[in-house]
Amino acid sequence: MSTPAQALQLAAVASSGYSIQMALAPEFANDLYYKKGHPLNKNVSRWFGHALAGLAVAQGLASKEGTPNKAVLMASAFQYGTAPLMMLYQEKDMKKEMIIANSILCAGIGFLCFKQGK
């Protein structure tokens, strides 16, 4: 069983991991997640990483509040709960194994945040 703080901490760690990949290693992220030949846009990748870094900070800070912020929990639930839909939408471009692995991870985090935020 998780607490609201633990759900947000997990979301913050995951958001940080995705952020680092996208912002600091866009070529690595493109090769990791997408099929061979998928065009790389370093600028978009870095902005995506930057946005995720901001979210990770909000999640991490909210986890330290006396009562973790339900709005941040629900925003995190939305972010992670809808990520599998975005991956499925891109299935012609993304590697199948990355869709599966990341959908499981994201759906799990989304569920924990939703459960703790309601």
Coordinates of C-alpha atoms in Angstrom, one line a residue:
M1 CA 0.0 0.0 0.0
S2 CA 1.3 3.5 -0.8
T3 CA 0.7 6.8 0.9
P4 CA 0.0 10.1 -1.0
A5 CA 3.6 11.2 -0.4
Q6 CA 5.0 7.9 -1.8
A7 CA 2.8 8.1 -4.9
L8 CA 4.1 11.6 -5.6
Q9 CA 7.7 10.6 -4.9
L10 CA 7.4 7.8 -7.3
A11 CA 5.9 10.1 -9.9
A12 CA 8.7 12.6 -9.3
V13 CA 11.4 9.9 -9.8
A14 CA 9.8 8.7 -13.1
S15 CA 9.3 12.3 -14.3
S16 CA 12.9 13.0 -13.5
G17 CA 14.1 10.0 -15.4
Y18 CA 12.1 10.8 -18.5
S19 CA 13.1 14.4 -18.2
I20 CA 16.8 13.6 -18.1
Q21 CA 16.6 11.3 -21.2
M22 CA 14.7 13.9 -23.2
A23 CA 16.5 17.0 -22.2
L24 CA 20.1 15.8 -21.9
A25 CA 20.2 12.8 -24.3
P26 CA 17.7 13.4 -27.1
E27 CA 19.5 11.1 -29.5
F28 CA 19.5 8.3 -26.9
A29 CA 15.8 8.8 -26.2
N30 CA 14.9 8.8 -29.8
D31 CA 16.9 5.5 -30.4
L32 CA 15.5 3.9 -27.3
Y33 CA 11.8 4.7 -27.8
Y34 CA 11.3 5.0 -31.5
K35 CA 11.8 2.7 -34.5
K36 CA 14.9 3.0 -36.7
G37 CA 14.6 6.0 -39.0
H38 CA 12.3 8.0 -36.8
P39 CA 13.2 11.6 -37.3
L40 CA 14.9 13.3 -34.3
N41 CA 13.9 16.8 -33.2
K42 CA 16.4 17.8 -30.5
N43 CA 14.6 21.1 -29.8
V44 CA 11.2 19.5 -29.2
S45 CA 12.8 16.7 -27.1
R46 CA 14.6 19.2 -24.9
W47 CA 11.5 21.3 -24.4
F48 CA 9.6 18.1 -23.4
G49 CA 12.4 17.3 -21.0
H50 CA 12.2 20.8 -19.6
A51 CA 8.5 20.5 -19.0
L52 CA 8.9 17.1 -17.3
A53 CA 11.6 18.6 -15.1
G54 CA 9.1 21.2 -13.9
L55 CA 6.5 18.6 -13.2
A56 CA 9.1 16.5 -11.3
V57 CA 9.9 19.4 -9.1
A58 CA 6.2 20.1 -8.4
Q59 CA 5.6 16.4 -7.6
G60 CA 8.7 16.2 -5.3
L61 CA 7.8 19.4 -3.5
A62 CA 4.2 18.5 -3.1
S63 CA 5.2 15.1 -1.6
K64 CA 6.9 17.0 1.3
E65 CA 3.8 18.9 2.3
G66 CA 2.2 17.9 5.6
T67 CA -0.8 16.7 3.5
P68 CA 0.3 16.0 -0.1
N69 CA -1.5 18.3 -2.5
K70 CA -4.5 16.5 -4.1
A71 CA -4.4 18.7 -7.1
V72 CA -0.8 17.6 -7.9
L73 CA -1.8 14.0 -7.3
M74 CA -4.7 14.3 -9.7
A75 CA -2.6 16.1 -12.3
S76 CA 0.0 13.4 -12.0
A77 CA -2.7 10.7 -12.3
F78 CA -3.8 12.4 -15.6
Q79 CA -0.3 12.7 -16.9
Y80 CA 0.7 9.1 -16.3
G81 CA -2.8 7.7 -16.8
T82 CA -3.1 9.1 -20.3
A83 CA 0.5 8.5 -21.4
P84 CA -0.3 4.9 -22.6
L85 CA -2.9 6.5 -24.9
M86 CA -0.3 8.8 -26.4
M87 CA 2.0 5.9 -26.9
L88 CA -0.7 3.8 -28.6
Y89 CA -1.5 6.8 -30.8
Q90 CA 2.2 6.7 -31.9
E91 CA 2.4 2.9 -32.3
K92 CA 3.6 3.1 -36.0
D93 CA 6.6 5.1 -34.8
M94 CA 7.3 3.7 -31.3
K95 CA 9.0 0.3 -30.6
K96 CA 6.4 -2.2 -29.4
E97 CA 8.4 -3.3 -26.4
M98 CA 8.7 0.3 -25.3
I99 CA 5.0 0.9 -25.6
I100 CA 4.3 -2.2 -23.5
A101 CA 7.0 -1.5 -20.8
N102 CA 6.3 2.2 -20.5
S103 CA 2.5 1.8 -20.6
I104 CA 2.7 -0.6 -17.7
L105 CA 4.9 1.8 -15.7
C106 CA 2.9 4.8 -16.5
A107 CA -0.5 3.2 -15.9
G108 CA 0.7 1.9 -12.5
I109 CA 1.9 5.4 -11.4
G110 CA -1.3 7.0 -12.7
F111 CA -3.4 4.5 -10.8
L112 CA -1.4 5.1 -7.5
C113 CA -1.7 8.9 -7.9
F114 CA -5.4 8.7 -8.7
K115 CA -6.1 6.4 -5.8
Q116 CA -4.2 8.6 -3.4
G117 CA -5.7 11.8 -4.8
K118 CA -9.4 11.0 -4.7

